[in-house]
Amino acid sequence: GGGGGGEEEEEVEGPPVTKVVLATGYVYSFPFLDETACGLTFEGERFVTPLYQHLMHAARPTLGFVGIPLAVPCPIPFFECQAAFLAEQWAKPDAALHGAEATARRQAWVAAMRDAVGSRDQDLHYTSTSARGPGTTSAWAYMRELLRATHATRPVDQAGDCWLERPSWEARLTTVEAVYADRGARYPKLPWEDDAYRRCEYTVDWASGTWSVDASRC
């Protein structure tokens, strides 16, 4: 304190610190792709552009990247939603996918995202459990946005035989989000505290969307 302009220090009890790991992030690299030929920017950067919805090349929409976003809370349903979006987009006629209007819409989305994050390029693909600043979004909101876009042209169909029409998408996602939130609430406040939450066992009834947790081993 003292008004000197420096940061206040807080003493925290715990075992002595022997090593410090600076989690400063990582840069993207795709050695099998030529940036110039593909019209991409990624080498040595903490972002990949121009990707519409963090996923699809804005100008070359048949080039997609599943798994680019950072801080993904539940990778499997996250990537599944991304795959569903790409599959629906790629099933469109060429004119609808490669048309000038569609291309302009994708490029405008990328430009808006770049403007929103400003100089913090590392935030361009940040999608955690909640938005943390301009240009960032909640992972759950992002997944639902992809599903809405998918079902806009491929509506849910109880009798449908296509996985894109699966009626349980939204309900399943809601259940996964609830379980994840419960687990998150059990995290220790300090890294060296007991990580008993890892010993919780969850039981889920996907049909009804109900779940329970056995914390007896915690």
PDB file of C-alpha atoms in Angstrom:
ATOM      1  CA  GLY A   1       0.000   0.000   0.000  1.00  0.00           C
ATOM      2  CA  GLY A   2       1.352   3.357   1.073  1.00  0.00           C
ATOM      3  CA  GLY A   3       0.098   5.216  -1.987  1.00  0.00           C
ATOM      4  CA  GLY A   4       3.295   4.551  -3.872  1.00  0.00           C
ATOM      5  CA  GLY A   5       1.477   3.342  -6.946  1.00  0.00           C
ATOM      6  CA  GLY A   6       2.723  -0.227  -6.617  1.00  0.00           C
ATOM      7  CA  GLU A   7       0.585  -3.344  -6.288  1.00  0.00           C
ATOM      8  CA  GLU A   8      -0.441  -4.387  -2.817  1.00  0.00           C
ATOM      9  CA  GLU A   9       1.041  -7.658  -1.602  1.00  0.00           C
ATOM     10  CA  GLU A  10      -0.964 -10.288   0.196  1.00  0.00           C
ATOM     11  CA  GLU A  11       0.646 -13.008   2.265  1.00  0.00           C
ATOM     12  CA  VAL A  12      -0.800 -16.468   1.580  1.00  0.00           C
ATOM     13  CA  GLU A  13      -0.037 -19.460   3.764  1.00  0.00           C
ATOM     14  CA  GLY A  14       1.047 -22.634   2.063  1.00  0.00           C
ATOM     15  CA  PRO A  15       4.053 -24.807   1.217  1.00  0.00           C
ATOM     16  CA  PRO A  16       7.166 -23.038  -0.108  1.00  0.00           C
ATOM     17  CA  VAL A  17       7.189 -22.222  -3.812  1.00  0.00           C
ATOM     18  CA  THR A  18       9.986 -24.013  -5.632  1.00  0.00           C
ATOM     19  CA  LYS A  19       8.968 -23.442  -9.250  1.00  0.00           C
ATOM     20  CA  VAL A  20       6.904 -20.856 -11.085  1.00  0.00           C
ATOM     21  CA  VAL A  21       5.255 -21.667 -14.414  1.00  0.00           C
ATOM     22  CA  LEU A  22       4.251 -18.682 -16.533  1.00  0.00           C
ATOM     23  CA  ALA A  23       1.142 -19.782 -18.425  1.00  0.00           C
ATOM     24  CA  THR A  24       1.459 -17.166 -21.146  1.00  0.00           C
ATOM     25  CA  GLY A  25      -0.468 -19.080 -23.802  1.00  0.00           C
ATOM     26  CA  TYR A  26       0.717 -20.500 -27.067  1.00  0.00           C
ATOM     27  CA  VAL A  27       0.974 -19.643 -30.744  1.00  0.00           C
ATOM     28  CA  TYR A  28      -0.706 -21.454 -33.618  1.00  0.00           C
ATOM     29  CA  SER A  29       1.229 -23.417 -36.185  1.00  0.00           C
ATOM     30  CA  PHE A  30       0.082 -25.468 -39.162  1.00  0.00           C
ATOM     31  CA  PRO A  31       3.298 -26.569 -40.907  1.00  0.00           C
ATOM     32  CA  PHE A  32       1.292 -28.409 -43.551  1.00  0.00           C
ATOM     33  CA  LEU A  33      -0.438 -25.201 -44.722  1.00  0.00           C
ATOM     34  CA  ASP A  34       1.029 -22.338 -46.744  1.00  0.00           C
ATOM     35  CA  GLU A  35      -0.280 -19.099 -45.256  1.00  0.00           C
ATOM     36  CA  THR A  36      -0.061 -17.096 -48.472  1.00  0.00           C
ATOM     37  CA  ALA A  37      -1.569 -19.786 -50.669  1.00  0.00           C
ATOM     38  CA  CYS A  38      -4.437 -20.334 -48.221  1.00  0.00           C
ATOM     39  CA  GLY A  39      -5.025 -16.664 -47.513  1.00  0.00           C
ATOM     40  CA  LEU A  40      -4.457 -17.135 -43.779  1.00  0.00           C
ATOM     41  CA  THR A  41      -2.490 -15.491 -40.970  1.00  0.00           C
ATOM     42  CA  PHE A  42      -1.409 -17.738 -38.102  1.00  0.00           C
ATOM     43  CA  GLU A  43       2.336 -18.487 -38.039  1.00  0.00           C
ATOM     44  CA  GLY A  44       3.818 -17.292 -34.752  1.00  0.00           C
ATOM     45  CA  GLU A  45       0.532 -15.627 -33.843  1.00  0.00           C
ATOM     46  CA  ARG A  46      -1.935 -16.199 -31.009  1.00  0.00           C
ATOM     47  CA  PHE A  47      -4.850 -16.194 -33.431  1.00  0.00           C
ATOM     48  CA  VAL A  48      -5.890 -17.598 -36.801  1.00  0.00           C
ATOM     49  CA  THR A  49      -7.600 -15.316 -39.300  1.00  0.00           C
ATOM     50  CA  PRO A  50      -9.870 -14.903 -41.200  1.00  0.00           C
ATOM     51  CA  LEU A  51     -12.065 -17.526 -39.513  1.00  0.00           C
ATOM     52  CA  TYR A  52     -15.830 -17.067 -39.439  1.00  0.00           C
ATOM     53  CA  GLN A  53     -17.205 -18.316 -36.115  1.00  0.00           C
ATOM     54  CA  HIS A  54     -13.607 -19.252 -35.165  1.00  0.00           C
ATOM     55  CA  LEU A  55     -14.141 -22.147 -37.517  1.00  0.00           C
ATOM     56  CA  MET A  56     -14.553 -21.513 -41.237  1.00  0.00           C
ATOM     57  CA  HIS A  57     -12.284 -19.629 -43.627  1.00  0.00           C
ATOM     58  CA  ALA A  58     -14.246 -16.489 -44.481  1.00  0.00           C
ATOM     59  CA  ALA A  59     -13.201 -16.431 -48.147  1.00  0.00           C
ATOM     60  CA  ARG A  60     -12.595 -20.157 -48.675  1.00  0.00           C
ATOM     61  CA  PRO A  61     -15.456 -21.738 -46.725  1.00  0.00           C
ATOM     62  CA  THR A  62     -14.578 -25.348 -47.536  1.00  0.00           C
ATOM     63  CA  LEU A  63     -11.504 -24.947 -45.320  1.00  0.00           C
ATOM     64  CA  GLY A  64     -12.487 -25.457 -41.681  1.00  0.00           C
ATOM     65  CA  PHE A  65     -10.656 -25.674 -38.353  1.00  0.00           C
ATOM     66  CA  VAL A  66     -12.332 -27.519 -35.484  1.00  0.00           C
ATOM     67  CA  GLY A  67     -10.827 -26.786 -32.062  1.00  0.00           C
ATOM     68  CA  ILE A  68      -9.247 -23.349 -32.507  1.00  0.00           C
ATOM     69  CA  PRO A  69     -10.894 -21.556 -29.504  1.00  0.00           C
ATOM     70  CA  LEU A  70      -9.172 -21.180 -26.142  1.00  0.00           C
ATOM     71  CA  ALA A  71     -10.360 -22.066 -22.634  1.00  0.00           C
ATOM     72  CA  VAL A  72     -12.986 -24.509 -23.872  1.00  0.00           C
ATOM     73  CA  PRO A  73     -14.919 -25.865 -20.849  1.00  0.00           C
ATOM     74  CA  CYS A  74     -16.261 -29.118 -22.359  1.00  0.00           C
ATOM     75  CA  PRO A  75     -14.284 -30.047 -25.484  1.00  0.00           C
ATOM     76  CA  ILE A  76     -16.379 -32.966 -26.747  1.00  0.00           C
ATOM     77  CA  PRO A  77     -19.789 -31.217 -27.005  1.00  0.00           C
ATOM     78  CA  PHE A  78     -17.991 -28.043 -28.094  1.00  0.00           C
ATOM     79  CA  PHE A  79     -16.277 -29.739 -31.013  1.00  0.00           C
ATOM     80  CA  GLU A  80     -19.450 -31.661 -31.824  1.00  0.00           C
ATOM     81  CA  CYS A  81     -21.359 -28.394 -32.244  1.00  0.00           C
ATOM     82  CA  GLN A  82     -18.581 -27.050 -34.444  1.00  0.00           C
ATOM     83  CA  ALA A  83     -18.640 -30.206 -36.574  1.00  0.00           C
ATOM     84  CA  ALA A  84     -22.421 -29.996 -36.934  1.00  0.00           C
ATOM     85  CA  PHE A  85     -22.175 -26.380 -38.094  1.00  0.00           C
ATOM     86  CA  LEU A  86     -19.510 -27.208 -40.664  1.00  0.00           C
ATOM     87  CA  ALA A  87     -21.422 -30.247 -41.927  1.00  0.00           C
ATOM     88  CA  GLU A  88     -24.580 -28.182 -42.444  1.00  0.00           C
ATOM     89  CA  GLN A  89     -22.653 -25.387 -44.170  1.00  0.00           C
ATOM     90  CA  TRP A  90     -20.833 -27.766 -46.466  1.00  0.00           C
ATOM     91  CA  ALA A  91     -24.091 -29.451 -47.450  1.00  0.00           C
ATOM     92  CA  LYS A  92     -25.328 -26.187 -48.967  1.00  0.00           C
ATOM     93  CA  PRO A  93     -25.267 -25.638 -52.746  1.00  0.00           C
ATOM     94  CA  ASP A  94     -22.088 -23.985 -54.010  1.00  0.00           C
ATOM     95  CA  ALA A  95     -23.914 -20.764 -54.826  1.00  0.00           C
ATOM     96  CA  ALA A  96     -25.160 -20.404 -51.258  1.00  0.00           C
ATOM     97  CA  LEU A  97     -21.770 -21.198 -49.725  1.00  0.00           C
ATOM     98  CA  HIS A  98     -19.478 -19.309 -52.101  1.00  0.00           C
ATOM     99  CA  GLY A  99     -21.817 -16.463 -53.110  1.00  0.00           C
ATOM    100  CA  ALA A 100     -20.724 -12.847 -52.725  1.00  0.00           C
ATOM    101  CA  GLU A 101     -23.363 -12.114 -50.083  1.00  0.00           C
ATOM    102  CA  ALA A 102     -22.386 -15.079 -47.909  1.00  0.00           C
ATOM    103  CA  THR A 103     -18.684 -14.260 -48.242  1.00  0.00           C
ATOM    104  CA  ALA A 104     -19.266 -10.618 -47.308  1.00  0.00           C
ATOM    105  CA  ARG A 105     -21.257 -11.688 -44.239  1.00  0.00           C
ATOM    106  CA  ARG A 106     -18.468 -13.960 -43.039  1.00  0.00           C
ATOM    107  CA  GLN A 107     -15.791 -11.323 -43.647  1.00  0.00           C
ATOM    108  CA  ALA A 108     -17.844  -8.695 -41.810  1.00  0.00           C
ATOM    109  CA  TRP A 109     -18.125 -11.036 -38.797  1.00  0.00           C
ATOM    110  CA  VAL A 110     -14.342 -11.506 -38.721  1.00  0.00           C
ATOM    111  CA  ALA A 111     -13.738  -7.738 -39.032  1.00  0.00           C
ATOM    112  CA  ALA A 112     -16.160  -7.027 -36.179  1.00  0.00           C
ATOM    113  CA  MET A 113     -14.395  -9.536 -33.945  1.00  0.00           C
ATOM    114  CA  ARG A 114     -10.979  -8.039 -34.729  1.00  0.00           C
ATOM    115  CA  ASP A 115     -12.288  -4.563 -33.947  1.00  0.00           C
ATOM    116  CA  ALA A 116     -13.836  -5.771 -30.682  1.00  0.00           C
ATOM    117  CA  VAL A 117     -10.631  -7.250 -29.248  1.00  0.00           C
ATOM    118  CA  GLY A 118      -8.502  -4.337 -30.437  1.00  0.00           C
ATOM    119  CA  SER A 119      -4.832  -4.861 -29.646  1.00  0.00           C
ATOM    120  CA  ARG A 120      -5.526  -8.014 -27.616  1.00  0.00           C
ATOM    121  CA  ASP A 121      -5.278 -10.437 -30.516  1.00  0.00           C
ATOM    122  CA  GLN A 122      -4.846 -13.283 -28.022  1.00  0.00           C
ATOM    123  CA  ASP A 123      -8.499 -12.818 -27.022  1.00  0.00           C
ATOM    124  CA  LEU A 124      -9.818 -13.352 -30.559  1.00  0.00           C
ATOM    125  CA  HIS A 125     -10.668 -17.021 -29.953  1.00  0.00           C
ATOM    126  CA  TYR A 126     -11.311 -16.857 -26.215  1.00  0.00           C
ATOM    127  CA  THR A 127     -14.484 -18.796 -25.345  1.00  0.00           C
ATOM    128  CA  SER A 128     -14.645 -19.713 -21.670  1.00  0.00           C
ATOM    129  CA  THR A 129     -17.592 -20.388 -19.360  1.00  0.00           C
ATOM    130  CA  SER A 130     -18.331 -16.650 -19.455  1.00  0.00           C
ATOM    131  CA  ALA A 131     -17.267 -13.731 -21.627  1.00  0.00           C
ATOM    132  CA  ARG A 132     -14.322 -11.834 -20.140  1.00  0.00           C
ATOM    133  CA  GLY A 133     -14.195  -8.726 -22.309  1.00  0.00           C
ATOM    134  CA  PRO A 134     -15.014  -7.122 -25.668  1.00  0.00           C
ATOM    135  CA  GLY A 135     -15.105  -9.604 -28.515  1.00  0.00           C
ATOM    136  CA  THR A 136     -15.135 -12.641 -26.233  1.00  0.00           C
ATOM    137  CA  THR A 137     -18.117 -14.882 -25.728  1.00  0.00           C
ATOM    138  CA  SER A 138     -19.407 -17.578 -23.412  1.00  0.00           C
ATOM    139  CA  ALA A 139     -18.628 -21.050 -24.723  1.00  0.00           C
ATOM    140  CA  TRP A 140     -22.194 -22.131 -23.947  1.00  0.00           C
ATOM    141  CA  ALA A 141     -23.677 -19.192 -25.868  1.00  0.00           C
ATOM    142  CA  TYR A 142     -21.325 -19.948 -28.752  1.00  0.00           C
ATOM    143  CA  MET A 143     -22.354 -23.617 -28.902  1.00  0.00           C
ATOM    144  CA  ARG A 144     -26.026 -22.666 -28.893  1.00  0.00           C
ATOM    145  CA  GLU A 145     -25.434 -20.100 -31.619  1.00  0.00           C
ATOM    146  CA  LEU A 146     -23.893 -22.796 -33.814  1.00  0.00           C
ATOM    147  CA  LEU A 147     -26.823 -25.125 -33.120  1.00  0.00           C
ATOM    148  CA  ARG A 148     -29.375 -22.424 -33.962  1.00  0.00           C
ATOM    149  CA  ALA A 149     -27.593 -21.762 -37.252  1.00  0.00           C
ATOM    150  CA  THR A 150     -27.499 -25.490 -37.998  1.00  0.00           C
ATOM    151  CA  HIS A 151     -31.167 -26.052 -37.219  1.00  0.00           C
ATOM    152  CA  ALA A 152     -32.259 -22.950 -39.139  1.00  0.00           C
ATOM    153  CA  THR A 153     -31.768 -24.895 -42.355  1.00  0.00           C
ATOM    154  CA  ARG A 154     -31.859 -28.398 -40.905  1.00  0.00           C
ATOM    155  CA  PRO A 155     -34.737 -28.301 -38.382  1.00  0.00           C
ATOM    156  CA  VAL A 156     -35.008 -30.774 -35.550  1.00  0.00           C
ATOM    157  CA  ASP A 157     -36.999 -33.808 -36.642  1.00  0.00           C
ATOM    158  CA  GLN A 158     -38.156 -36.480 -34.196  1.00  0.00           C
ATOM    159  CA  ALA A 159     -38.264 -39.003 -37.027  1.00  0.00           C
ATOM    160  CA  GLY A 160     -35.174 -37.719 -38.818  1.00  0.00           C
ATOM    161  CA  ASP A 161     -32.371 -40.124 -39.598  1.00  0.00           C
ATOM    162  CA  CYS A 162     -29.687 -37.438 -39.924  1.00  0.00           C
ATOM    163  CA  TRP A 163     -27.518 -36.593 -36.903  1.00  0.00           C
ATOM    164  CA  LEU A 164     -27.926 -32.872 -37.667  1.00  0.00           C
ATOM    165  CA  GLU A 165     -31.665 -33.218 -36.985  1.00  0.00           C
ATOM    166  CA  ARG A 166     -31.151 -34.882 -33.609  1.00  0.00           C
ATOM    167  CA  PRO A 167     -33.827 -33.516 -31.249  1.00  0.00           C
ATOM    168  CA  SER A 168     -31.747 -33.971 -28.093  1.00  0.00           C
ATOM    169  CA  TRP A 169     -29.004 -31.451 -28.975  1.00  0.00           C
ATOM    170  CA  GLU A 170     -30.203 -28.509 -26.867  1.00  0.00           C
ATOM    171  CA  ALA A 171     -31.451 -30.567 -23.920  1.00  0.00           C
ATOM    172  CA  ARG A 172     -28.214 -32.527 -23.759  1.00  0.00           C
ATOM    173  CA  LEU A 173     -26.166 -29.341 -23.863  1.00  0.00           C
ATOM    174  CA  THR A 174     -28.201 -27.861 -21.004  1.00  0.00           C
ATOM    175  CA  THR A 175     -27.539 -30.949 -18.895  1.00  0.00           C
ATOM    176  CA  VAL A 176     -23.806 -30.895 -19.641  1.00  0.00           C
ATOM    177  CA  GLU A 177     -23.673 -27.214 -18.673  1.00  0.00           C
ATOM    178  CA  ALA A 178     -25.394 -27.912 -15.331  1.00  0.00           C
ATOM    179  CA  VAL A 179     -23.014 -30.754 -14.468  1.00  0.00           C
ATOM    180  CA  TYR A 180     -20.013 -28.655 -15.452  1.00  0.00           C
ATOM    181  CA  ALA A 181     -21.224 -25.752 -13.279  1.00  0.00           C
ATOM    182  CA  ASP A 182     -21.596 -28.079 -10.289  1.00  0.00           C
ATOM    183  CA  ARG A 183     -18.100 -29.407 -10.755  1.00  0.00           C
ATOM    184  CA  GLY A 184     -16.720 -25.880 -11.122  1.00  0.00           C
ATOM    185  CA  ALA A 185     -18.348 -24.829  -7.859  1.00  0.00           C
ATOM    186  CA  ARG A 186     -16.316 -27.570  -6.124  1.00  0.00           C
ATOM    187  CA  TYR A 187     -12.915 -26.340  -7.327  1.00  0.00           C
ATOM    188  CA  PRO A 188     -10.460 -25.482  -4.535  1.00  0.00           C
ATOM    189  CA  LYS A 189      -9.891 -21.768  -4.062  1.00  0.00           C
ATOM    190  CA  LEU A 190      -6.114 -22.210  -4.000  1.00  0.00           C
ATOM    191  CA  PRO A 191      -4.094 -24.547  -6.269  1.00  0.00           C
ATOM    192  CA  TRP A 192      -2.488 -26.486  -3.418  1.00  0.00           C
ATOM    193  CA  GLU A 193      -5.740 -27.211  -1.603  1.00  0.00           C
ATOM    194  CA  ASP A 194      -7.402 -30.610  -1.757  1.00  0.00           C
ATOM    195  CA  ASP A 195      -8.761 -31.370  -5.243  1.00  0.00           C
ATOM    196  CA  ALA A 196     -11.485 -33.624  -3.850  1.00  0.00           C
ATOM    197  CA  TYR A 197     -13.860 -32.577  -6.635  1.00  0.00           C
ATOM    198  CA  ARG A 198     -12.002 -34.952  -8.937  1.00  0.00           C
ATOM    199  CA  ARG A 199     -13.373 -37.872  -6.924  1.00  0.00           C
ATOM    200  CA  CYS A 200     -17.018 -36.898  -7.460  1.00  0.00           C
ATOM    201  CA  GLU A 201     -18.991 -39.376  -9.547  1.00  0.00           C
ATOM    202  CA  TYR A 202     -21.879 -38.094 -11.645  1.00  0.00           C
ATOM    203  CA  THR A 203     -24.853 -40.098 -12.834  1.00  0.00           C
ATOM    204  CA  VAL A 204     -26.911 -38.630 -15.670  1.00  0.00           C
ATOM    205  CA  ASP A 205     -30.282 -39.568 -17.107  1.00  0.00           C
ATOM    206  CA  TRP A 206     -30.022 -38.055 -20.585  1.00  0.00           C
ATOM    207  CA  ALA A 207     -33.649 -38.758 -21.418  1.00  0.00           C
ATOM    208  CA  SER A 208     -35.008 -36.643 -18.573  1.00  0.00           C
ATOM    209  CA  GLY A 209     -32.047 -34.280 -18.239  1.00  0.00           C
ATOM    210  CA  THR A 210     -31.669 -35.036 -14.530  1.00  0.00           C
ATOM    211  CA  TRP A 211     -28.424 -35.863 -12.781  1.00  0.00           C
ATOM    212  CA  SER A 212     -26.991 -36.603  -9.365  1.00  0.00           C
ATOM    213  CA  VAL A 213     -23.542 -36.538  -7.823  1.00  0.00           C
ATOM    214  CA  ASP A 214     -21.931 -38.948  -5.362  1.00  0.00           C
ATOM    215  CA  ALA A 215     -19.472 -36.917  -3.299  1.00  0.00           C
ATOM    216  CA  SER A 216     -18.923 -39.618  -0.648  1.00  0.00           C
ATOM    217  CA  ARG A 217     -15.285 -40.084  -1.697  1.00  0.00           C
ATOM    218  CA  CYS A 218     -14.476 -36.391  -1.517  1.00  0.00           C
TER     219      CYS A 218
END
